[in-house]
Amino acid sequence: MQLRPIATFSAIACAALASPSLAQDVSVPADVVEQAADEDRDRGGPPEGFGETVFDGDFLTIGVGGAISPSYTGSDEYVFSALPVIQGSFGGVRFSPRAAGLTVDFIPNPDEGVGFDVGFSARVRSNRADRIKDDVVAQYGELDRAIEVGPSVGVSFPKLLNPFDSLSIKTDVMFDVAGAHGGTVVSPSISYFTPINRGVATSLTLSTEWADEDFQDYNFAVNPAYFTGAGASPLAAYDPDGGGFTSAGATLLVGVDLDGDVTNGGLSFVTILGYSHLLGDAADTPFTSVRGSRSQFLGVLGLAYTF
């Protein structure tokens, strides 16, 4: 089944979203196609209606999507982003976009049973680095972009309710190596994927994010001395309490193969809807509580082509 273009645009959603909880891996499991095709090989062939797929060996997917997302973490104003993406697998090593960056998985999934993901993720976090639509928030200055790198691990359980579905649990632990916030971010998620028919597939992802004190101070503290506008600071000083959860959210993805056959590659269409609720200091900072909203929404439309 053509799951990887769907995963591609899940990652486009992550890349577009400033809200941390939706900037997670919402991609569907990368090897559901192989797991589904492998199920009946001991009975002399693939499942009925499925033969060799474009994803059985090396492949490459390229795509572009358009996303509507908050202009910064906690904003109630939205911006449009156009996002190119590339994804593929070569020699058993898979790479896919995730959260404004890239994830590489070095462990091929087995033909049967539970699969494990072990690799690394890297991303650029651009919260309040540019495109701040709120005029008051913009006058507190822009933040530097953080470059976050760290291990990515996960486990996938195929064939839970049907021969082609999968439940995946994944976690990224990432460290800022650029010296912006200088902190640590932990991003766990759980995703359920299932095809609807030969040409349509869907996944639901629940995700959350925990960040340490350095991250919280950098992103959510308010210092009136930094206000560059006329007169006194319109926002009160705010000092975050320390490390804690920043958000929790859900993302629904639907992918449609445009020729009705997800096994043969080609062109696919993806739509994504996401909601995130900010927690802790991310919700209490005046950047959110006074100037923005705890509720963060995401919408994505995209096209991808698999070779």
Short mmCIF file of N, CA and C in Angstrom, two decimals, residues 94-99 101-106 119-123 152:
data_model
loop_
_atom_site.label_atom_id
_atom_site.label_comp_id
_atom_site.label_asym_id
_atom_site.label_seq_id
_atom_site.Cartn_x
_atom_site.Cartn_y
_atom_site.Cartn_z
N ARG A 94 16.13 3.73 5.94
CA ARG A 94 15.01 4.59 5.59
C ARG A 94 15.26 6.01 6.09
N PHE A 95 14.87 6.99 5.29
CA PHE A 95 14.92 8.38 5.74
C PHE A 95 13.59 9.04 5.42
N SER A 96 13.14 9.86 6.34
CA SER A 96 11.84 10.51 6.17
C SER A 96 11.85 11.84 6.89
N PRO A 97 11.07 12.82 6.39
CA PRO A 97 10.99 14.11 7.06
C PRO A 97 10.19 13.99 8.35
N ARG A 98 10.61 14.75 9.33
CA ARG A 98 9.88 14.79 10.59
C ARG A 98 10.17 16.11 11.29
N ALA A 99 9.10 16.82 11.65
CA ALA A 99 9.20 18.00 12.52
C ALA A 99 10.26 18.97 12.05
N GLY A 101 12.56 18.65 9.93
CA GLY A 101 13.88 18.06 9.84
C GLY A 101 13.84 16.70 9.18
N LEU A 102 14.63 15.76 9.71
CA LEU A 102 14.82 14.47 9.07
C LEU A 102 15.00 13.40 10.13
N THR A 103 14.44 12.22 9.87
CA THR A 103 14.66 11.05 10.70
C THR A 103 15.25 9.94 9.85
N VAL A 104 16.27 9.27 10.37
CA VAL A 104 16.91 8.15 9.69
C VAL A 104 16.76 6.91 10.58
N ASP A 105 16.28 5.81 9.99
CA ASP A 105 16.09 4.55 10.71
C ASP A 105 17.01 3.50 10.10
N PHE A 106 17.86 2.92 10.94
CA PHE A 106 18.87 1.97 10.46
C PHE A 106 18.44 0.51 10.57
N GLY A 119 17.31 4.95 15.31
CA GLY A 119 18.01 5.88 14.44
C GLY A 119 18.21 7.21 15.11
N PHE A 120 18.19 8.26 14.31
CA PHE A 120 18.34 9.60 14.88
C PHE A 120 17.43 10.57 14.14
N SER A 121 17.12 11.66 14.81
CA SER A 121 16.33 12.73 14.22
C SER A 121 17.08 14.05 14.36
N ALA A 122 16.85 14.93 13.41
CA ALA A 122 17.40 16.29 13.47
C ALA A 122 16.33 17.24 12.96
N ARG A 123 16.22 18.40 13.59
CA ARG A 123 15.20 19.36 13.18
C ARG A 123 15.65 20.78 13.48
N SER A 152 16.21 8.55 18.04
CA SER A 152 14.80 8.29 17.77
C SER A 152 14.59 6.78 17.85
#
